[in-house]
Amino acid sequence: MAERVLVIGSGGREHTLAWKLAQSAHVQEVLVAPGNAGTANCGKIRNSEVSISNHSILAQFCKDHKVGLVVVGPEVPLAEGIVDDLTAAGVPCFGPSAKAAQLEASKTFSKAFMDRHNIPTASWGSFTDPQEACDYIRTASFPALVVKASGLAAGKGVIVAKDQDEACQAVLDIMKDKAFGSAGETIVVEELLEGEEVSCLCFSDGDSVSAMPPAQDHKRLQDGDLGPNTGGMGAYCPTPQVSEELLQQITETVLQRTVDGMKAEGVPYVGVLYAGLMLTKQGPKVLEFNCRFGDPECQVILPLLKSDLHEVLLDTLNGRLASSAPVWHRNSSAVTVVMASQGYPGAYVKGVEITGLSQVQETGSHVFHAGTALKGGAVVTSGGRVLAVTAVRPSLEEALRAANEGVKSVGFPGAVFRRDIGHRAIAHLCRRRGLTYKASGVDIAAGNRLVDMIKPLAKATSRAGCNVDLGGFAGLFDLKAAGFVDPILVSGTDGVGTKLKLAQACGQHGALGQDLVAMCVNDVLAQGAEPLFFLDYFSCGRLDVHVAAALVEGIADACKMAGCALLGGETAEMPGVYAAGEYDLAGFCVGAVERGAMLPRLGDIAEGDLLIGVASSGVHSNGFSLVRRVLEAAGLGLDDPAPFGKPGQTIGEVLLTPTKIYSRLLLPILRSGAVKAYAHITGGGLLENIPRVLPKALAVDLDASRWSIPPVFSWLQKQGGLSEEEMCRTFNVGLGAVLVVASPDAQTVLRQLHGAHEDAWIVGSLAYKQPGAEPVVVRNLKHSLYVVPSSPGVDLEAPLNGRHHGDGDTKPHRRTKVGVLISGTGTNLQALIEQAKRPSSSAEILVVISNRPGVQGLKRASLAGIQTRVVDHKQYGSRAEFDKTMDRVLEEFGVEVVCLAGFMRILTGPFVKKWNGKLLNIHPSLLPSFKGVNAQKQALQAGSRVTGCTVHFVAEEVDAGAIIAQEAVPVLVGDTEESLADRIREAEHRAFPAALELVASGAVKLGEDGRIVWNSAVLS
């Protein structure tokens, strides 16, 4: 729903903000207080006379007029706490708090903050005594010639002196003569820095920053940077002086470090952060911070914003910048020329009529009003800086010409403006011409040194059919010499994703070589092909020979492991494409398979075939964007001790464990003919990769309790709150490869894998896919993530029908004794029985009690070899007598946990109290919604789009106990109570066994306060 937005301020910056916000479909109206002639009744934009100095009145105005967002333009209201006051009154307000705004409001605070957080800035001193300041100026070991009022001075409180005498006079002007009022009660004296001055702004949500294109302001009044300082006479964006690499450096060492520092000091910075920088020979240094959009920088930055500004501001306020970064027009430049009143920055005349505004609009440029007002239907001057004429064009030169043409169209007597805005950029672009290739960032000599270093590494990978000798235009491979008769060539290519980021952060590069080879070789293997040769592609911004050599050494070692030759590669040094220290990798593998041995054999794959899972080494090389996000949310670094993995390992060491290479292990097995298909579990996880090698008519049933899941996945799921579907669609969850075999061949294949000292299990089977069913179902994942991985003695190889195909003995472990109460067919009972049969289960069902004789559930129990009892409620005079009898039966069998599986009786308070924390029930809704009977009907009547089932501890109040597990079920268009109930019942058959395992294993218990308590010892 569109909302009303209020912009605080009256200058060109505020007109630009209102103009950009009005373009949003989410914005119904933009109010500007107090505004100017440009924001008075212009489309969606109009001015408001509400007081902006009285924050209580302003908050009430916003509530009365349904203002959904307030955007603060100038610095003074921010320093006075407008954001704090409006936010406290429940009015969303964009900008930093008063404490955070100290970065601009107090130069002394800002400089001390930069020192505390190692943010590069000029040497400085802060003074309240003018004599001490002058002594500092005359004795400093650097040119202490920049004198600043510490407080807010409307962007004019800085004097850059030519010599020490002029600097001392500036001190006296500010402190004694009060040139800038109370803002100059404290002054800062700084080192005069030499270099190019630029403005780098970013959005900050308190955690993350998103940099805007860099801009450059022109402070001096006259061409050639002559005349007095002003608030800004023009700007352009982006600045060619700031490369992509330099902007990344500024983002990391200044912008992000500032936001991190404010957060560490308990003052999160949310809003726009503006860093005025000097590009010195020693690197960029901060001149000052502003806590809002600059003026006139705003007039050239926002026209380049491609994203919806309203959405960007809300994402910033709500901490979503990391996942929703703003998008900018990359192939455009913007220039703005400010037109000022005659006499500015001193005294000037107001009320001068302005003409020609409509002519500028016709040229495709924008006019943003600053010091303007309406008088008798005409637009007149009312301030020092009057207008900003902005042009956006494909190139900087074109934008400069268009902005200057626009200025010629506007007229008011005595207008002052510069004609050389952007002159530094033009000079910089001219200086860049005539560079050498090396000066442009490409070092051919370094590339040659790298080739010399890696030649022997590649040579060592030679094999039958290929004698590697790097340096030619192409590589050769002889298929006949490799022993092939009627081969089909198979190719594959891949990278290692954002695992690169971890390796670069840890400075551990070599293992990525194995990741790269494994990702390609394992894919080629899916066609039954033997990998023959490999080529790599390494790209970077600046070639670090030692890093590149470490990577290639890792690739060469991995090629030897895989049995393929490193036939060649490409090293691309591309300045401007990658930030400092960053690089990317891609690999290409070619293999071959005899025509009659290709996989998958789709015609042979049939219902009842078994799936053998081969262990992964960990996360392998997929899902690292999510892994990094979980680490960030947990506040952990790569050097921190790993809460998973072996003792003494860091998080980085565990996560950088290289991907397994399966070719030497699996090729003999694939060639035996026993394997019908092989799936490499790569990007897309279990859910997307296994169906790639199966006929569309078949579906996969996996049981996660059958294999050992590495602890890293348990930690990621728990710490990130990841759903089972997200886990299975993103990660391999412990299975790097899955083989499809006929049931009679399963044990032979397993023995071959175990003989090679490889962990492998029968993990599932194939069945015909029902209409509308998912192609892959993974059962018991949540429980399996929460239990300690089984030892080699535990039978994890039994197929899903419960029959055991392995030779190993089951390791004895204590099981929790369970009793189940039923009243009917017992479909949930059957799911519990199947779970308890599993060797890895922590539950043992000793007795099933029914309050009705002859029901189907009793037969199910008898067939499973479980004792049954009937306690007919009709034979008892009261509920209390009935409950006591059931209690005696449960005690007779030594039951420790009781499950209500379709038990249609309300239990008495004494019974519930006695079995408190040991009594489980399942309800067909996502509690606390839709309690009681007819839950499906309630969900349909309420128009819910999702419902499900809930397993909970039983409390005296109906359906009110602590929740153990839930599974969501979507409500489909056209659902009836019956169709919805059928799908919820399927979910119950998964959720109830999983919840029972959590309780039986001790992973979950009921606390004394009636809340769930998780046992970290079981979950670790």
XYZ file of N, CA and C in Angstrom, residues 237-418:
546
model
N 29.725 12.811 -10.646
C 29.734 11.437 -10.135
C 29.536 10.481 -11.314
N 30.265 9.362 -11.370
C 31.326 8.948 -10.448
C 32.647 9.614 -10.802
N 33.587 9.560 -9.859
C 34.892 10.171 -10.073
C 35.856 9.142 -10.656
N 36.468 9.421 -11.797
C 37.418 8.452 -12.369
C 38.675 8.297 -11.518
N 38.909 9.244 -10.594
C 40.092 9.135 -9.738
C 39.977 7.973 -8.753
N 38.756 7.522 -8.500
C 38.537 6.421 -7.547
C 38.189 5.164 -8.349
N 39.153 4.254 -8.465
C 38.920 3.000 -9.185
C 38.056 2.066 -8.356
N 37.615 0.978 -8.972
C 36.824 -0.020 -8.246
C 37.625 -0.582 -7.075
N 38.923 -0.838 -7.321
C 39.761 -1.375 -6.240
C 39.892 -0.381 -5.098
N 40.093 0.895 -5.449
C 40.246 1.913 -4.410
C 38.937 2.103 -3.644
N 37.815 2.064 -4.351
C 36.532 2.199 -3.664
C 36.313 1.033 -2.697
N 36.719 -0.169 -3.107
C 36.604 -1.320 -2.213
C 37.487 -1.112 -0.979
N 38.700 -0.590 -1.195
C 39.598 -0.319 -0.068
C 38.981 0.711 0.879
N 38.411 1.770 0.331
C 37.769 2.801 1.157
C 36.583 2.217 1.905
N 35.814 1.382 1.220
C 34.654 0.754 1.861
C 35.087 -0.063 3.064
N 36.162 -0.827 2.912
C 36.595 -1.716 3.991
C 37.308 -0.972 5.107
N 38.229 -0.053 4.750
C 39.091 0.555 5.772
C 38.503 1.820 6.383
N 37.501 2.401 5.740
C 36.899 3.627 6.271
C 35.422 3.419 6.615
N 34.612 3.124 5.612
C 33.165 3.090 5.817
C 32.750 1.938 6.736
N 33.130 0.697 6.351
C 32.736 -0.448 7.178
C 33.406 -0.390 8.546
N 34.656 0.039 8.576
C 35.358 0.119 9.866
C 34.701 1.153 10.783
N 34.186 2.231 10.218
C 33.480 3.234 11.019
C 32.199 2.667 11.594
N 31.437 1.980 10.768
C 30.174 1.396 11.235
C 30.448 0.313 12.283
N 31.478 -0.497 12.063
C 31.845 -1.511 13.051
C 32.261 -0.863 14.363
N 33.010 0.227 14.268
C 33.459 0.917 15.472
C 32.312 1.518 16.246
N 31.362 2.148 15.560
C 30.189 2.711 16.242
C 29.381 1.617 16.927
N 29.238 0.475 16.239
C 28.505 -0.639 16.841
C 29.220 -1.147 18.083
N 30.555 -1.251 18.000
C 31.330 -1.731 19.142
C 31.224 -0.788 20.328
N 31.013 0.501 20.063
C 30.888 1.472 21.141
C 29.443 1.636 21.597
N 28.564 0.749 21.115
C 27.173 0.770 21.572
C 26.314 1.821 20.919
N 26.755 2.377 19.789
C 25.995 3.408 19.089
C 25.846 2.985 17.630
N 24.934 2.071 17.312
C 24.791 1.625 15.927
C 24.509 2.799 14.987
N 25.181 2.803 13.853
C 25.019 3.884 12.890
C 24.096 3.427 11.773
N 22.909 4.066 11.695
C 21.920 3.724 10.670
C 21.585 4.987 9.890
N 21.783 4.951 8.590
C 21.499 6.110 7.762
C 22.509 6.214 6.645
N 22.813 7.457 6.239
C 23.837 7.720 5.232
C 25.096 8.206 5.939
N 26.216 7.594 5.621
C 27.519 8.027 6.142
C 28.329 8.594 4.990
N 28.809 9.815 5.181
C 29.550 10.551 4.142
C 30.976 10.736 4.638
N 31.930 10.229 3.897
C 33.336 10.423 4.228
C 33.964 11.349 3.203
N 34.420 12.523 3.673
C 35.217 13.396 2.831
C 36.664 12.935 2.928
N 37.279 12.606 1.799
C 38.590 11.960 1.796
C 39.597 12.740 0.971
N 40.858 12.618 1.378
C 41.960 13.102 0.564
C 42.733 11.886 0.070
N 42.927 11.798 -1.238
C 43.680 10.688 -1.814
C 45.160 11.050 -1.798
N 45.841 10.691 -0.713
C 47.248 11.032 -0.555
C 48.133 9.929 -1.133
N 49.424 10.195 -1.198
C 50.355 9.175 -1.673
C 50.405 7.988 -0.720
N 50.052 8.220 0.552
C 50.040 7.135 1.530
C 48.708 6.384 1.544
N 47.777 6.802 0.686
C 46.466 6.171 0.639
C 45.385 7.149 1.055
N 44.115 6.761 0.944
C 43.023 7.676 1.304
C 42.992 7.959 2.803
N 42.774 9.240 3.144
C 42.664 9.649 4.543
C 41.396 10.483 4.713
N 40.735 10.309 5.860
C 39.468 10.986 6.114
C 39.720 12.430 6.514
N 39.067 13.360 5.818
C 39.091 14.765 6.203
C 37.983 15.067 7.203
N 36.811 14.506 6.939
C 35.668 14.738 7.815
C 34.594 13.707 7.531
N 33.715 13.541 8.507
C 32.518 12.736 8.313
C 31.304 13.653 8.313
N 30.350 13.376 7.432
C 29.013 13.959 7.510
C 28.025 12.826 7.717
N 26.909 13.156 8.336
C 25.947 12.117 8.730
C 24.688 12.172 7.888
N 24.837 12.614 6.648
C 23.674 12.736 5.758
C 24.189 12.881 4.339
N 23.277 12.935 3.389
C 23.666 13.198 2.013
C 24.336 14.565 1.929
N 25.366 14.653 1.102
C 25.993 15.948 0.872
C 25.158 16.784 -0.075
N 25.428 18.098 -0.047
C 24.763 19.016 -0.964
C 25.863 19.885 -1.555
N 26.265 19.698 -2.826
C 25.440 19.183 -3.930
C 25.691 17.729 -4.342
N 26.409 16.903 -3.532
C 26.649 15.516 -3.961
C 25.354 14.749 -4.188
N 24.356 15.009 -3.354
C 23.075 14.303 -3.493
C 22.479 14.492 -4.892
N 22.688 15.694 -5.459
C 22.097 16.017 -6.750
C 22.747 15.263 -7.916
N 23.928 14.642 -7.686
C 24.538 13.834 -8.750
C 24.527 12.340 -8.423
N 24.352 11.999 -7.145
C 24.354 10.577 -6.770
C 22.982 9.952 -6.998
N 21.935 10.581 -6.478
C 20.606 9.957 -6.579
C 20.104 9.801 -8.011
N 20.415 10.710 -8.950
C 19.986 10.437 -10.336
C 20.607 9.179 -10.929
N 21.696 8.666 -10.328
C 22.326 7.434 -10.814
C 21.809 6.195 -10.095
N 20.897 6.363 -9.136
C 20.347 5.217 -8.405
C 19.283 4.525 -9.242
N 19.513 3.280 -9.558
C 18.555 2.500 -10.356
C 17.455 1.926 -9.465
N 17.789 1.581 -8.231
C 16.818 0.993 -7.307
C 15.786 2.037 -6.867
N 14.711 1.538 -6.294
C 13.675 2.368 -5.692
C 14.222 2.937 -4.377
N 14.348 4.265 -4.281
C 14.940 4.874 -3.081
C 14.138 4.538 -1.835
N 12.826 4.514 -1.948
C 11.988 4.191 -0.788
C 12.324 2.792 -0.280
N 12.478 1.840 -1.185
C 12.833 0.482 -0.773
C 14.222 0.446 -0.140
N 15.157 1.214 -0.704
C 16.517 1.235 -0.162
C 16.514 1.772 1.266
N 15.764 2.842 1.502
C 15.727 3.428 2.850
C 15.115 2.446 3.847
N 14.059 1.751 3.445
C 13.444 0.774 4.352
C 14.367 -0.415 4.591
N 15.050 -0.882 3.550
C 16.015 -1.973 3.733
C 17.118 -1.551 4.702
N 17.532 -0.297 4.610
C 18.569 0.206 5.514
C 18.053 0.249 6.943
N 16.848 0.750 7.135
C 16.276 0.830 8.483
C 16.055 -0.549 9.088
N 15.757 -1.529 8.236
C 15.396 -2.858 8.732
C 16.529 -3.863 8.659
N 17.759 -3.396 8.432
C 18.923 -4.284 8.497
C 19.038 -5.272 7.370
N 18.568 -4.882 6.166
C 18.563 -5.833 5.049
C 19.568 -5.482 3.949
N 20.514 -4.602 4.216
C 21.431 -4.180 3.153
C 22.268 -5.328 2.619
N 22.672 -6.247 3.519
C 23.548 -7.343 3.075
C 22.875 -8.194 2.013
N 21.561 -8.322 2.073
C 20.846 -9.164 1.108
C 20.127 -8.351 0.034
N 20.049 -7.025 0.200
C 19.319 -6.194 -0.765
C 20.112 -4.926 -1.064
N 21.290 -5.097 -1.626
C 22.136 -3.944 -1.915
C 21.519 -3.097 -3.029
N 21.604 -1.769 -2.937
C 21.082 -0.907 -4.004
C 21.815 -1.149 -5.323
N 21.099 -0.925 -6.415
C 21.661 -1.099 -7.755
C 21.798 0.283 -8.399
N 22.919 0.494 -9.098
C 23.213 1.808 -9.686
C 23.343 1.699 -11.210
N 23.078 2.820 -11.888
C 23.317 2.894 -13.330
C 24.824 2.950 -13.546
N 25.383 1.910 -14.123
C 26.835 1.772 -14.212
C 27.449 2.559 -15.370
N 26.719 2.755 -16.435
C 27.302 3.358 -17.631
C 26.798 4.779 -17.845
N 26.684 5.529 -16.762
C 26.227 6.912 -16.849
C 27.054 7.778 -15.911
N 27.097 9.057 -16.221
C 27.743 10.045 -15.349
C 26.771 11.185 -15.111
N 26.895 11.817 -13.954
C 26.029 12.946 -13.601
C 26.893 14.138 -13.215
N 26.477 15.327 -13.640
C 27.162 16.572 -13.292
C 26.104 17.564 -12.836
N 26.382 18.306 -11.776
C 25.488 19.382 -11.353
C 26.286 20.675 -11.228
N 25.699 21.768 -11.699
C 26.295 23.105 -11.593
C 25.371 23.949 -10.719
N 25.920 24.513 -9.632
C 25.133 25.328 -8.711
C 25.147 26.780 -9.171
N 23.982 27.399 -9.159
C 23.840 28.824 -9.477
C 23.537 29.556 -8.174
N 24.375 30.544 -7.842
C 24.260 31.243 -6.562
C 23.908 32.715 -6.778
N 23.423 33.333 -5.707
C 23.084 34.762 -5.742
C 24.346 35.622 -5.734
N 24.261 36.774 -6.359
C 25.401 37.703 -6.368
C 25.725 38.128 -4.934
N 27.004 38.041 -4.584
C 27.434 38.378 -3.223
C 27.698 37.161 -2.361
N 27.117 35.996 -2.721
C 27.346 34.757 -1.970
C 28.831 34.399 -2.030
N 29.470 33.941 -0.955
C 28.888 33.505 0.322
C 28.735 34.625 1.347
N 28.909 35.878 0.927
C 28.648 36.990 1.823
C 27.197 37.422 1.715
N 26.941 38.729 1.895
C 25.575 39.250 1.822
C 25.089 39.234 0.380
N 23.806 38.945 0.205
C 23.240 38.866 -1.143
C 21.801 39.358 -1.121
N 21.302 39.705 -2.296
C 19.940 40.217 -2.447
C 18.984 39.052 -2.647
N 17.792 39.138 -2.058
C 16.756 38.116 -2.237
C 15.623 38.688 -3.080
N 14.763 37.797 -3.550
C 13.571 38.226 -4.277
C 13.789 38.506 -5.735
N 14.899 38.053 -6.300
C 15.175 38.265 -7.724
C 14.466 37.178 -8.531
N 13.706 37.574 -9.555
C 12.917 36.604 -10.321
C 13.814 35.719 -11.187
N 13.431 34.440 -11.275
C 14.172 33.432 -12.053
C 13.348 33.077 -13.284
N 14.003 33.027 -14.431
C 13.296 32.684 -15.676
C 14.007 31.523 -16.374
N 13.298 30.893 -17.305
C 13.898 29.861 -18.149
C 13.919 28.462 -17.554
N 13.211 28.242 -16.439
C 13.260 26.924 -15.784
C 12.703 25.827 -16.674
N 11.612 26.114 -17.382
C 10.985 25.079 -18.219
C 11.884 24.704 -19.391
N 12.704 25.650 -19.867
C 13.572 25.353 -21.006
C 14.635 24.311 -20.636
N 15.090 24.351 -19.383
C 16.079 23.368 -18.944
C 15.476 21.972 -18.960
N 14.258 21.835 -18.487
C 13.604 20.530 -18.447
C 13.479 19.939 -19.841
N 13.274 20.794 -20.830
C 13.109 20.323 -22.211
C 14.396 19.702 -22.752
N 15.544 20.061 -22.173
C 16.820 19.516 -22.648
C 17.126 18.146 -22.038
N 16.246 17.694 -21.139
C 16.482 16.406 -20.486
C 17.297 16.517 -19.217
N 17.631 17.720 -18.798
C 18.341 17.925 -17.539
C 17.338 18.231 -16.424
N 17.815 18.215 -15.189
C 16.950 18.477 -14.030
C 17.399 19.762 -13.350
N 16.426 20.506 -12.827
C 16.736 21.674 -12.004
C 16.255 21.390 -10.588
N 17.182 21.339 -9.667
C 16.834 21.139 -8.259
C 16.942 22.477 -7.539
N 15.843 22.863 -6.888
C 15.763 24.168 -6.228
C 16.412 24.100 -4.851
N 17.024 25.234 -4.471
C 17.588 25.368 -3.122
C 17.005 26.633 -2.492
N 17.684 27.781 -2.710
C 17.189 29.048 -2.158
C 16.193 29.695 -3.072
N 14.993 29.123 -3.189
C 13.934 29.696 -4.028
C 12.649 29.797 -3.231
N 11.767 30.703 -3.706
C 10.454 30.863 -3.085
C 9.466 31.286 -4.159
N 8.192 31.175 -3.852
C 7.135 31.621 -4.751
C 6.655 32.998 -4.297
N 6.550 33.908 -5.260
C 6.089 35.267 -4.949
C 5.267 35.790 -6.122
N 3.959 35.937 -5.854
C 3.079 36.441 -6.910
C 3.050 35.564 -8.132
N 3.136 34.258 -7.943
C 3.112 33.320 -9.058
C 4.436 33.131 -9.744
N 5.468 33.879 -9.339
C 6.801 33.755 -9.945
C 7.742 33.069 -8.966
N 8.787 32.449 -9.524
C 9.834 31.841 -8.706
C 10.932 32.877 -8.524
N 11.298 33.150 -7.243
C 12.318 34.165 -6.960
C 13.398 33.559 -6.075
N 14.546 34.258 -6.028
C 15.645 33.798 -5.178
C 15.328 34.105 -3.716
N 15.787 33.202 -2.834
C 15.570 33.433 -1.392
C 16.760 32.965 -0.573
N 17.876 32.612 -1.237
C 19.029 32.118 -0.509
C 20.299 32.348 -1.285
N 21.419 31.881 -0.706
C 22.715 32.051 -1.348
C 22.869 31.134 -2.548
N 22.779 29.816 -2.288
C 22.774 28.866 -3.405
C 21.325 28.710 -3.849
N 21.065 28.969 -5.108
C 19.684 29.095 -5.579
C 19.205 27.841 -6.305
N 19.966 27.399 -7.290
C 19.561 26.266 -8.129
C 20.751 25.339 -8.344
N 20.453 24.088 -8.653
C 21.472 23.135 -9.109
C 20.949 22.511 -10.399
N 21.661 22.712 -11.481
C 21.270 22.154 -12.785
C 22.050 20.852 -12.980
N 21.328 19.741 -13.076
C 21.949 18.412 -13.137
C 21.654 17.749 -14.478
N 22.700 17.183 -15.064
C 22.553 16.431 -16.314
C 23.138 15.039 -16.132
N 22.452 14.040 -16.663
C 22.922 12.659 -16.653
C 23.099 12.213 -18.100
N 24.307 11.756 -18.437
C 24.602 11.347 -19.792
C 25.509 10.107 -19.765
N 25.700 9.443 -20.929
C 26.526 8.222 -20.944
C 27.977 8.442 -20.551
N 28.512 9.633 -20.754
C 29.910 9.892 -20.402
C 30.004 11.178 -19.595
N 31.123 11.330 -18.883
C 31.335 12.520 -18.063
C 31.403 13.766 -18.943
N 32.107 13.663 -20.059
C 32.239 14.826 -20.944
C 30.871 15.295 -21.445
N 30.021 14.341 -21.833
C 28.683 14.710 -22.313
C 27.853 15.342 -21.205
N 27.957 14.785 -20.011
C 27.191 15.334 -18.887
C 27.659 16.743 -18.543
N 28.965 16.993 -18.614
C 29.497 18.345 -18.363
C 28.925 19.346 -19.357
N 28.940 18.963 -20.641
C 28.416 19.872 -21.672
C 26.929 20.134 -21.463
N 26.166 19.088 -21.135
C 24.715 19.242 -20.981
C 24.375 20.114 -19.777
N 25.108 19.951 -18.676
C 24.837 20.758 -17.485
C 25.134 22.229 -17.757
N 26.239 22.501 -18.434
C 26.580 23.888 -18.760
C 25.568 24.501 -19.726
N 25.057 23.708 -20.661
C 24.014 24.199 -21.560
C 22.745 24.519 -20.782
N 22.438 23.676 -19.804
C 21.260 23.925 -18.983
C 21.356 25.222 -18.204
N 22.540 25.533 -17.695
C 22.746 26.773 -16.947
C 22.482 27.988 -17.843
N 22.872 27.885 -19.109
C 22.652 29.001 -20.030
C 21.168 29.298 -20.237
N 20.319 28.279 -20.033
C 18.885 28.452 -20.275
C 18.192 29.176 -19.124
N 18.803 29.159 -17.931
C 18.182 29.744 -16.744
C 18.735 31.156 -16.558
N 17.886 32.069 -16.128
C 18.379 33.427 -15.944
C 17.869 34.081 -14.683
N 18.751 34.712 -13.934
C 18.372 35.697 -12.922
C 19.556 36.640 -12.754
N 19.296 37.911 -12.627
C 20.370 38.925 -12.599
C 21.420 38.629 -11.538
N 22.687 38.698 -11.946
C 23.789 38.546 -11.004
C 24.131 37.115 -10.670
N 23.539 36.145 -11.384
C 23.797 34.728 -11.059
C 25.286 34.426 -11.126
N 25.772 33.686 -10.114
C 27.174 33.288 -10.032
C 27.258 31.774 -10.178
N 28.118 31.311 -11.071
C 28.278 29.867 -11.234
C 29.641 29.591 -11.862
N 30.093 28.368 -11.705
C 31.373 27.963 -12.273
C 31.155 27.279 -13.625
